[in-house]
Coordinates of C-alpha atoms in Angstrom, one line a residue:
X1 CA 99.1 192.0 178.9
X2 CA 98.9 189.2 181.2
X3 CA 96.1 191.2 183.4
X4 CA 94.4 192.0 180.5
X5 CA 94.1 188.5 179.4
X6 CA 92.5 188.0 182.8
X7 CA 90.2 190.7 182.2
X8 CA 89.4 189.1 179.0
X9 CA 88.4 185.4 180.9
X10 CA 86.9 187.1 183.2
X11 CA 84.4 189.0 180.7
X12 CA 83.8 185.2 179.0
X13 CA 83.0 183.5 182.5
X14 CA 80.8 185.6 184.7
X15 CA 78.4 184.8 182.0
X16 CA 76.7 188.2 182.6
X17 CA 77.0 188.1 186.8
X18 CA 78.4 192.1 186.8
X19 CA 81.2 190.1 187.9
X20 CA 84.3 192.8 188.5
X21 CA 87.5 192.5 186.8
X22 CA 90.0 191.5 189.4
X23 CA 93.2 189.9 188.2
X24 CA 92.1 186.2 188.4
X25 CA 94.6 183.1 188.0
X26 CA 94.7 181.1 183.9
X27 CA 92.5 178.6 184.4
X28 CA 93.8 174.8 184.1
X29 CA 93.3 172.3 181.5
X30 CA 93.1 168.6 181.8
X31 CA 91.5 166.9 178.8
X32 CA 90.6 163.1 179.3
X33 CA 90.7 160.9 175.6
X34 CA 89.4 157.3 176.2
X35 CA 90.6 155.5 173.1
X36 CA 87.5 153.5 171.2
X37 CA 84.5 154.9 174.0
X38 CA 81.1 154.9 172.2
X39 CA 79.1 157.8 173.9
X40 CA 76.9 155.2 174.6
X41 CA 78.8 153.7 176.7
X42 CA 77.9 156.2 179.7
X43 CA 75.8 155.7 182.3
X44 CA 74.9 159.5 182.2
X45 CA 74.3 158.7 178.5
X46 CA 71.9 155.8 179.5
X47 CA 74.5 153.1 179.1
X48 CA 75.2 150.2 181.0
X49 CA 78.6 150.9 182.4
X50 CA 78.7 152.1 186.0
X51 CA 81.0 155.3 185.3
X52 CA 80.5 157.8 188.1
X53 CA 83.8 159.9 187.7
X54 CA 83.3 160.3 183.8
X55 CA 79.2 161.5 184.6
X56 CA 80.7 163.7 187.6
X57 CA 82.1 165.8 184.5
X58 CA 78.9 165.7 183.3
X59 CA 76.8 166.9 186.5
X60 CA 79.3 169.5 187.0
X61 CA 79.2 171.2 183.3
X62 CA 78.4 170.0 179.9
X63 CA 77.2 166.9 178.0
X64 CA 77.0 166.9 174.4
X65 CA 74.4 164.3 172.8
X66 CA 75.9 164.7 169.6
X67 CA 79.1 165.1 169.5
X68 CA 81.7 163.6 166.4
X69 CA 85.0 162.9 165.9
X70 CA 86.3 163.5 162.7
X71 CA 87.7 159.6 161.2
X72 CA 86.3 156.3 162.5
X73 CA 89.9 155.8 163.9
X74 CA 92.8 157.4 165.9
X75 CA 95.6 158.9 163.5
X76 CA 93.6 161.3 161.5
X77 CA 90.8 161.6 164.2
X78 CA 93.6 162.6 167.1
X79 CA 95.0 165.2 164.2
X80 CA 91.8 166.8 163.8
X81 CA 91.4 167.4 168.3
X82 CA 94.7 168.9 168.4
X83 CA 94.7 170.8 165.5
X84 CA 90.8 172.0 165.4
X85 CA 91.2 171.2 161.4
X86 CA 89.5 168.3 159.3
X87 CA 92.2 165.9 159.0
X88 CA 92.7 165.3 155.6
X89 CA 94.2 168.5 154.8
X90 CA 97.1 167.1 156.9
X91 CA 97.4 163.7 154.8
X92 CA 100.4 162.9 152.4
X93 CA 98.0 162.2 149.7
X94 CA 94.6 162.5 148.4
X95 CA 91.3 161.2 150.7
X96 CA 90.3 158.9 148.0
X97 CA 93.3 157.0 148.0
X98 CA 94.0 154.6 150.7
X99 CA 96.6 154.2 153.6
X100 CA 97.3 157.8 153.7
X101 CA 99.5 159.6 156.9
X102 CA 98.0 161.9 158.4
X103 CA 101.5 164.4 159.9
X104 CA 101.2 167.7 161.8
X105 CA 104.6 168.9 160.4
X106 CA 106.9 171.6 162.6
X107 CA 105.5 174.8 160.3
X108 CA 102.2 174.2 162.0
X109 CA 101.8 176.4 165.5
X110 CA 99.4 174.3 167.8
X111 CA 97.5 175.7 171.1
X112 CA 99.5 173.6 173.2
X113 CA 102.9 175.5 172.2
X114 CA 100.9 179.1 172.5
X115 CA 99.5 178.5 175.8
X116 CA 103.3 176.7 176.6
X117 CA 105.0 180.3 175.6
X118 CA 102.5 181.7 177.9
X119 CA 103.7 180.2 181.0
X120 CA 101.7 177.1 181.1
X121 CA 102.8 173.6 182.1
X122 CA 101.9 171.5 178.9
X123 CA 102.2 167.6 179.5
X124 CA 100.7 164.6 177.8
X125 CA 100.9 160.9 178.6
X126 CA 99.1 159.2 175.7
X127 CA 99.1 155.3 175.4
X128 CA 98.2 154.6 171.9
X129 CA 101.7 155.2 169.6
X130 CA 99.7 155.9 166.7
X131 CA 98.7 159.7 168.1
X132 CA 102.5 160.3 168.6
X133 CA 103.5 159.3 164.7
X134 CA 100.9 161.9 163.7
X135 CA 103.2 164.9 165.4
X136 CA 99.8 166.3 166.5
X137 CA 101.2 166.3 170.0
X138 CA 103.9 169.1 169.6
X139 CA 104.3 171.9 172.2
X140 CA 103.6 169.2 174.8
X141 CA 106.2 167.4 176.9
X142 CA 106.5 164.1 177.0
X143 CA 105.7 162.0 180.9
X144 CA 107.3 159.0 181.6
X145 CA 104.4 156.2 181.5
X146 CA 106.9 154.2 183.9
X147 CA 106.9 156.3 186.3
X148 CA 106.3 154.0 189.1
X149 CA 104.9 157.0 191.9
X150 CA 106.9 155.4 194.7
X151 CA 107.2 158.5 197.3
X152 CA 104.8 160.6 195.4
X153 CA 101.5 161.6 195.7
X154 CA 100.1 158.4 193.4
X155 CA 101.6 156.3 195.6
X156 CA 98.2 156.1 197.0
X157 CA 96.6 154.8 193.9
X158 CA 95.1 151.6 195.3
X159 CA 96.1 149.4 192.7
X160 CA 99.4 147.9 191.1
X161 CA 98.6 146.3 187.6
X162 CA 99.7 148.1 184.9
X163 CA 96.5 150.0 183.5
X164 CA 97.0 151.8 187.2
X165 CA 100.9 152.1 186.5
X166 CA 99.9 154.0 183.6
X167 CA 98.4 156.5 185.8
X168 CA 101.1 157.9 188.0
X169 CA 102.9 160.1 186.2
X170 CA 99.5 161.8 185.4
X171 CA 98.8 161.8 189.0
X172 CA 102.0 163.4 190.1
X173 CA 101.7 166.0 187.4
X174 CA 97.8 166.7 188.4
X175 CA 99.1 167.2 191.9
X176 CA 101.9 169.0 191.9
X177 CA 102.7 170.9 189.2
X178 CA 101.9 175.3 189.5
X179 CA 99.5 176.3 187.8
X180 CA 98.1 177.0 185.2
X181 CA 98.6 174.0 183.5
X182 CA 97.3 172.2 180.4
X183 CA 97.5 168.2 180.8
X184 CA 96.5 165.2 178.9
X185 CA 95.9 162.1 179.0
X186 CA 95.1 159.7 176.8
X187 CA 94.3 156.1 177.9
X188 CA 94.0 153.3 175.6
X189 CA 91.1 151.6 176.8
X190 CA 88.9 150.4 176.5
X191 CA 90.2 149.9 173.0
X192 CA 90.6 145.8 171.8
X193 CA 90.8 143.3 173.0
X194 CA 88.4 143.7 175.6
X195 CA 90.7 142.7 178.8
X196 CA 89.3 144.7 181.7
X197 CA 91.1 143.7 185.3
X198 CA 90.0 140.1 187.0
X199 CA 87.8 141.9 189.4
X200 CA 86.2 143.4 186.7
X201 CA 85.1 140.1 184.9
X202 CA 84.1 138.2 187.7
X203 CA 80.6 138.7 187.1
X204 CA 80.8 138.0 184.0
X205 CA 80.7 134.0 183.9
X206 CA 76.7 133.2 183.7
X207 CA 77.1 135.3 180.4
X208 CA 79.7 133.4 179.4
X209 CA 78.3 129.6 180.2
X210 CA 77.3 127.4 177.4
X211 CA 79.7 129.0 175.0
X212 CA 81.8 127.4 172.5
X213 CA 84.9 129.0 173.7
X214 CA 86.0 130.1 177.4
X215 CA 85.6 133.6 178.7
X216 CA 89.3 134.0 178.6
X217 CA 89.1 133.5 174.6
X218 CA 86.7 136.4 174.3
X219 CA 88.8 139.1 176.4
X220 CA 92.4 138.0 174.2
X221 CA 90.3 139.1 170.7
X222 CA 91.9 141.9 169.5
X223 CA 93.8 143.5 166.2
X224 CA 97.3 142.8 167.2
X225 CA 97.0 139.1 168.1
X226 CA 97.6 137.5 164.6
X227 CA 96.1 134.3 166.1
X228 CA 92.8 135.8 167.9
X229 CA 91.7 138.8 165.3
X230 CA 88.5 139.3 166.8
X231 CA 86.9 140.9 162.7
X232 CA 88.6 136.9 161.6
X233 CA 85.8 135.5 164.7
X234 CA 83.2 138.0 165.3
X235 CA 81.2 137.6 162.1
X236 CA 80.8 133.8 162.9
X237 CA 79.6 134.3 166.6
X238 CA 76.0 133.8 168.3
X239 CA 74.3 136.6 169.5
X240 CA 74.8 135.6 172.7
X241 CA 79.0 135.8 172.2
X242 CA 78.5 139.4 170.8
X243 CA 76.7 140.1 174.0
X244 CA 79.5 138.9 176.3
X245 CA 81.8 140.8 173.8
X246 CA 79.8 144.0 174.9
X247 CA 80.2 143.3 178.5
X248 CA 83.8 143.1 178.8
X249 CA 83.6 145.8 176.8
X250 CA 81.3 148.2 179.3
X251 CA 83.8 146.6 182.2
X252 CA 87.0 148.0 180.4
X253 CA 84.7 151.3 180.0
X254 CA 84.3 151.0 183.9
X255 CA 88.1 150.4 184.6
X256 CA 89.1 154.0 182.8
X257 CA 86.1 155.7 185.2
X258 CA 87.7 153.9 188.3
X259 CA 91.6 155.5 186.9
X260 CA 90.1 158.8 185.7
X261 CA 88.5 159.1 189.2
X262 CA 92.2 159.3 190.6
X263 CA 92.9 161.6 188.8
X264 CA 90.2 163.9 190.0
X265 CA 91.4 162.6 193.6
X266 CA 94.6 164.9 192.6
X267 CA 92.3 167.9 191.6
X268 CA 90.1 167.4 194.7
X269 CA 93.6 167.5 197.1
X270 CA 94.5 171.1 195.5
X271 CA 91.0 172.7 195.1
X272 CA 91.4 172.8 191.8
X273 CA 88.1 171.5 190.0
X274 CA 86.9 175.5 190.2
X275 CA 89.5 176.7 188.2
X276 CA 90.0 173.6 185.8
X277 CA 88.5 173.3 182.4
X278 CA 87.9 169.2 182.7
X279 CA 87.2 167.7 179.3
X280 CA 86.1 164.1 178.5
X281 CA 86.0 162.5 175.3
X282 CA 87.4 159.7 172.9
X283 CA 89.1 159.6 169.4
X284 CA 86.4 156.9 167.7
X285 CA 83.3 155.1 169.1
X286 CA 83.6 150.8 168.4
X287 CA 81.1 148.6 166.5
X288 CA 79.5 145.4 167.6
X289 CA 78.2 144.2 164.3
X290 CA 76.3 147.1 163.5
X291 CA 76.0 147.4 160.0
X292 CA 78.0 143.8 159.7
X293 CA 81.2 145.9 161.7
X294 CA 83.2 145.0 164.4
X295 CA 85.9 147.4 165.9
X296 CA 86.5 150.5 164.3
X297 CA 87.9 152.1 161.0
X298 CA 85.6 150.8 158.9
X299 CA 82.9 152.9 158.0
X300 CA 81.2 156.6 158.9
X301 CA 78.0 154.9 160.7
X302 CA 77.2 156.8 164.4
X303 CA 78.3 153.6 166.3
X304 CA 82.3 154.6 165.2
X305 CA 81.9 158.6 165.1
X306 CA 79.5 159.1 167.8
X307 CA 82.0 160.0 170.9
X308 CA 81.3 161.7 174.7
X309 CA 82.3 165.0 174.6
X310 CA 81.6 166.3 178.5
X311 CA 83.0 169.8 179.2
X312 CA 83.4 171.0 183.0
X313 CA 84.8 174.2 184.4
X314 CA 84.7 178.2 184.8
X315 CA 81.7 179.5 183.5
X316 CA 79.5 176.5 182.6
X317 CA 76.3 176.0 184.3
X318 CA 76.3 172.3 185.6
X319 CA 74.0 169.7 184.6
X320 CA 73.7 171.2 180.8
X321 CA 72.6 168.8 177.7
X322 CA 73.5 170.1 174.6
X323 CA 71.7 168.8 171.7
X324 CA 73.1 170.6 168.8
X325 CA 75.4 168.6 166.2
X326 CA 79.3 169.4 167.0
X327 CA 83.1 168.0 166.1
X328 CA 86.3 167.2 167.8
X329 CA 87.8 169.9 165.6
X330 CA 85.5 172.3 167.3
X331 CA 87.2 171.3 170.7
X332 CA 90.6 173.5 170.2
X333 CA 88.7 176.7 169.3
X334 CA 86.7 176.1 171.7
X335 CA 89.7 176.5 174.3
X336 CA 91.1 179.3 172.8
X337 CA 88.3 181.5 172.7
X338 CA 87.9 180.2 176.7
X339 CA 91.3 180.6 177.5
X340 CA 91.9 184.0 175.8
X341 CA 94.0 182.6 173.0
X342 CA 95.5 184.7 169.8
X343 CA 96.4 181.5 167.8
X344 CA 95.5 179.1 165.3
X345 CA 93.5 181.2 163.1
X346 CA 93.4 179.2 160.4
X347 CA 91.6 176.3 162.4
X348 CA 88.4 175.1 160.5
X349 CA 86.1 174.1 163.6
X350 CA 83.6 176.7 165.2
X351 CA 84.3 177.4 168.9
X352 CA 81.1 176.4 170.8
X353 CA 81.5 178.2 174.0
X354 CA 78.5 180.0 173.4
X355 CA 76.7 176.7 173.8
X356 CA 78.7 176.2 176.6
X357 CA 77.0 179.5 178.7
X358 CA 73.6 177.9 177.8
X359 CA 72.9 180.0 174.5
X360 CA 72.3 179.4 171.2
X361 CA 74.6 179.6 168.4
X362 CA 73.1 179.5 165.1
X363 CA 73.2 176.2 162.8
X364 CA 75.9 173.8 163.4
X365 CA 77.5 170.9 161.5
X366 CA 79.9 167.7 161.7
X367 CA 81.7 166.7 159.2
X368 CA 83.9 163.5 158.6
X369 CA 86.1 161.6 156.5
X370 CA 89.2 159.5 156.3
X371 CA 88.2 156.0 156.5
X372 CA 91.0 155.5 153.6
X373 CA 92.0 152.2 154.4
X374 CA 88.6 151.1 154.2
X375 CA 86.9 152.0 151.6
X376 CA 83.5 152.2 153.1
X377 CA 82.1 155.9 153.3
X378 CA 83.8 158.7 152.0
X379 CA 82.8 161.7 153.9
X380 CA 80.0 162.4 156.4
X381 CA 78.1 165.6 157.4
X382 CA 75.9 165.6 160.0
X383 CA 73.6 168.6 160.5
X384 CA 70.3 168.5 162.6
X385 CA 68.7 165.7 163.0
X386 CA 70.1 164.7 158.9
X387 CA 72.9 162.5 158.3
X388 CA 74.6 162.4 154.9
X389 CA 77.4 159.2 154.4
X390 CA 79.1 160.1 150.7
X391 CA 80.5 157.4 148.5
X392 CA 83.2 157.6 146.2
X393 CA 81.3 156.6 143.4
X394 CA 79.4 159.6 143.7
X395 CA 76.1 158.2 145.4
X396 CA 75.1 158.5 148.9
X397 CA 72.8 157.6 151.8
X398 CA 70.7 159.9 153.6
X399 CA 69.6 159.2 157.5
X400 CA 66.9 160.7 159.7
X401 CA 68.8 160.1 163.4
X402 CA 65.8 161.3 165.3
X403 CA 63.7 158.6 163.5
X404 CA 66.4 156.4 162.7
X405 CA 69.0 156.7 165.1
X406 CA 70.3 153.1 163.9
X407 CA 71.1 154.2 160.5
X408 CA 69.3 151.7 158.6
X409 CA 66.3 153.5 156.2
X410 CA 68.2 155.3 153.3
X411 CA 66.1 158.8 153.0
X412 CA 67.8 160.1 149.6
X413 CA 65.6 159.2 147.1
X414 CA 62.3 160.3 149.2
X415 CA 64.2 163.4 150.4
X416 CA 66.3 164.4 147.7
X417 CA 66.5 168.2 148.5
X418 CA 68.4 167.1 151.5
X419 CA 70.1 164.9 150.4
X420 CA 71.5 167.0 147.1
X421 CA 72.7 170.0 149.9
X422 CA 74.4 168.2 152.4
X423 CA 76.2 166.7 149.7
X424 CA 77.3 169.6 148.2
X425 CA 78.6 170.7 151.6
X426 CA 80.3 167.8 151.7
X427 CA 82.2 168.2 148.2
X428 CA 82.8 171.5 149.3
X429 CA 84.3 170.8 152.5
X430 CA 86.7 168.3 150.4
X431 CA 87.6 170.5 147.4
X432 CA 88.9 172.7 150.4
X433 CA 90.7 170.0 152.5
X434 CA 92.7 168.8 149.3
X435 CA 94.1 172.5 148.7
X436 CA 94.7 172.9 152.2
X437 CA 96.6 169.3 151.8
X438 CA 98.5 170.6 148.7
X439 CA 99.7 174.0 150.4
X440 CA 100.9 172.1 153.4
X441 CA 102.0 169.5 152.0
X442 CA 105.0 171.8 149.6
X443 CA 106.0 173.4 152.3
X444 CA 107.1 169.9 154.6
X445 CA 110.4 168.2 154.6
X446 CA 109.8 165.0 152.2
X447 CA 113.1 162.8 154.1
X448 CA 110.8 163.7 157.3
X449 CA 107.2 162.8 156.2
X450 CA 109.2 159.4 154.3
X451 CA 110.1 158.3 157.7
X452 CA 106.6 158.6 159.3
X453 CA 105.4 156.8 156.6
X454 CA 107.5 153.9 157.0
X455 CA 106.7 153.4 160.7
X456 CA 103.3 154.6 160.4
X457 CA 102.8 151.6 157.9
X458 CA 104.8 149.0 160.2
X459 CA 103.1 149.9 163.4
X460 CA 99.6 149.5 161.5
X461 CA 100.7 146.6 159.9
X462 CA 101.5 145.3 163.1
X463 CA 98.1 146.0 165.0
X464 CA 95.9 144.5 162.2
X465 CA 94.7 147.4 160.7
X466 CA 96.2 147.1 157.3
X467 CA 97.6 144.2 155.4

C-alpha cells in the first residue's frame, strides 16, 4: 500500500514529465501561520516590510493574490484551516447569535491524525491559546515552547529574546526529526500590540517626533493591556500616529521573516526544501482604520480576511501568481489530495492543486462568516472580482474589488443580479452550516463543550475581545 501511495504522488507531481514510478519518500509538511499578517504586508505582495524568507516561499512555488480566511479572527478562522470546513458548523450555537465557541470535538478525524497513523511525525508549536481551546489541533503533539536549544541544533539561532526562544523547539524538530513529517508553527506576531525587537524600531524615531505620546506608548497598545486598549486610542489619533502604528507594525511583520528564515536554515542543513510542502499564511489580516476599524474581529472588509497564502514544494512550478478567489478551508484538501490522503471526506473546501500545477480549475469561491461578537457583517462570499458582505437584517453590500479594491462604492442597487445570486449562495452556504452545527453538535459531550466555554470566555475576556 505504502508503494502505491508513492506511485499515486508520484502521478500528482511529475506534472506530466513521463516521470517513472519509483518508490519515492512522503513528502514533508511544514505550514507557517503568522497570527494578524495582512497579505499586504509582503514585500512580494508590494508591501513595505522587507520579508525575504516569507517571498523565498513565494519564488520557489505559489502566491495566491486572493486568498481568504474564513472569520476576521483566530478561534473560528484556525477551525476552518485545520478542519478544511466553514467554521460555524463547529459552533455551540447559531451564527447569528453572539460569543459563540467554535470546538473540534474527539468524533471528528482530522488530516493531522490520518497522516499521524501513517507514519508521520505530526508536531505543532502554536503561540496564540485561543487555537488550542478550539481542539482543532488534535492528532498533533504538543512542543515545549521553553525549550531553550542549549546543545541542539538552534543553539545557533543568533538571538536570545523571547520571540527567538519561541523558535527552538521548532528548530530542533525541523532538524532532526525522520521524515516524513508534518510540522507547524504558529507564531503570534505580529499580532497587537505592535512591539517588534529594539533593533527593529530604531529607525523608527523621525516617524515618531512631534507626537503627543512617546514611541514606547504606541508599541504597548494592544487588547490585553486594560490601560493601553489601542480601539479605546486609535479612533482619536492623527494620521500621522496611525502611520507610526503601521510601521511597527511592518517591523513586527519583518521580525517573524527574520525567525521563519531559521527555520528554513534547518531545512537548508538536511536538503529538505525539494521534498517539503512549505506553506505560508495567517489566521486574519488587521485594520488600521479602514472602514473606522482598528485590529481585527470586527467586520468582513478585505483589510481583516485578505491573508498570504504562499505554497512551495513537489510539483509546483516556482514563481506562480494565482489570481483566482480561494479559502483557508480549501488549504486541508488541498494537502490531502497532494499527499495521497483517504480522509476527511466530508470537508467543505475545494482542493486547489490543480491551480497549483499552473491549470485552471473552473469557478472558485470564498466564503466567510463568524464575526459573532461583533455584529458587523454576517457572511461574505467572494467570487471573481464581486464581493458580497451580508447583514443580518437581510440587506447587503455589493463590491467591485478590481475597481474598488478599498471596499467603499456599494454596487447592489446598480447591480442587483449580482448582488441577489451571491446572496443566495450565501444563505445557502448558512442553511447548510447550521445543520451541519446541529448534527455535530448532538453527537458531543455537553460537560466537555461547558468547560471550553467557560475558559474560552475568560481567556477572551481577558485579551479585550469581549466584555
Amino acid at each position: 500500500m505504502r508503494s502505491l501511495r508513492a506511485c499515486a504522488l508520484a502521478a500528482l507531481t511529475a506534472l506530466g514529465t513521463g516521470a517513472g514510478c519509483a518508490p519515492a519518500p512522503e513528502p514533508n509538511v511544514l505550514l507557517i501561520v503568522s497570527d494578524s499578517l495582512r497579505a499586504d504586508a509582503l514585500a512580494c505582495s508590494r508591501g513595505d516590510a522587507r520579508t525575504p524568507h516569507l517571498c523565498r516561499v513565494a519564488a520557489a512555488g505559489a502566491l495566491f493574490e486572493n486568498a481568504r480566511a474564513a472569520a476576521p479572527w483566530t478561534p473560528p478562522s484556525a477551525v476552518a484551516l485545520f478542519t478544511g470546513s466553514h467554521p460555524e458548523g463547529f459552533a455551540d450555537r447559531p451564527a447569528s447569535e453572539r460569543d459563540a465557541v467554535y470546538f473540534v470535538g474527539a468524533e471528528h478525524h482530522t488530516l493531522a491524525e490520518v497522516l499521524a497513523e501513517r507514519g508521520y511525525a505530526a508536531a505543532a508549536d502554536v503561540d496564540n491559546f485561543l487555537v488550542h481551546r478550539t481542539g482543532a489541533l488534535q492528532g498533533f503533539a504538543r512542543l515545549d515552547p521553553n525549550a531553550t536549544g542549549d546543545g541542539g541544533a538552534a543553539a545557533s539561532i543568533p538571538s536570545r529574546d523571547e520571540g527567538a526562544l519561541r523558535t527552538y523547539a521548532m528548530f530542533d524538530f525541523l532538524a532532526a526529526t525522520p521524515e516524513p513529517f508534518f510540522a507547524v508553527r504558529w507564531i503570534l506576531d505580529p499580532h497587537a500590540p505592535y512591539s517588534p525587537p529594539t533593533e527593529l524600531v530604531a529607525g523608527l524615531e523621525p516617524l515618531a517626533a512631534g507626537l503627543p505620546r512617546p514611541l514606547g506608548f504606541y508599541a504597548s497598545l494592544g487588547h490585553q493591556n486594560a490601560e493601553n486598549r489601542l480601539r479605546r486610542h486609535a479612533p482619536s489619533m492623527n494620521e500621522a500616529e496611525h502611520r507610526l502604528l503601521r510601521a511597527l507594525y511592518e517591523r513586527e511583520v519583518e521580525w517573524v521573516d527574520r525567525r521563519v528564515g531559521w527555520l528554513f536554515d534547518a531545512l537548508d542543513r538536511r536538503g529538505l526544501w525539494d521534498r517539503t510542502y512549505v506553506i505560508v499564511t495567517s489566521d486574519h489580516g488587521e485594520a488600521f482604520g479602514e472602514h473606522g476599524i482598528f485590529l481585527h474581529g470586527k467586520g468582513l472588509y478585505d483589510e481583516l480576511l485578505r491573508v498570504p497564502l504562499i505554497v512551495a514544494g513537489p510539483g509546483i512550478p516556482p514563481g506562480l501568481r494565482i489570481a483566482a478567489p480561494v479559502s483557508l478551508t480549501d488549504l486541508f484538501p488541498t494537502l490531502r489530495e497532494l499527499l495521497g490522503v483517504d480522509c476527511c471526506a466530508d470537508a467543505q473546501g475545494r482542493s486547489f492543486a490543480a491551480l497549483l500545477r499552473g491549470g485552471r480549475d473552473g469557478e472558485r469561491f470564498a466564503y466567510a462568516g463568524s464575526p459573532n461578537h461583533t455584529g458587523r457583517g454576517h457572511e461574505a462570499v467572494v467570487e471573481g472580482t464581486l464581493k458580497w458582505i451580508a447583514q443580518p437584517d437581510g440587506g447587503g453590500a455589493l463590491y467591485d474589488l478590481a475597481e474598488d479594491p478599498g471596499e467603499t462604492h456599494d454596487l447592489a442597487a446598480e447591480r442587483r443580479a449580482d448582488a441577489e445570486r451571491l446572496a443566495r449562495r450565501a444563505r445557502a452556504l448558512a442553511a447548510e452550516n447550521e445543520e451541519l452545527r446541529v448534527r455535530r453538535l448532538a453527537s458531543r459531550d455537553a460537560g466537555e463543550l461547558d468547560a471550553v466555554r467557560h475558559e474560552t470566555r475568560r481567556e477572551l475576556e481577558a485579551l479585550g475581545y469581549v466584555r
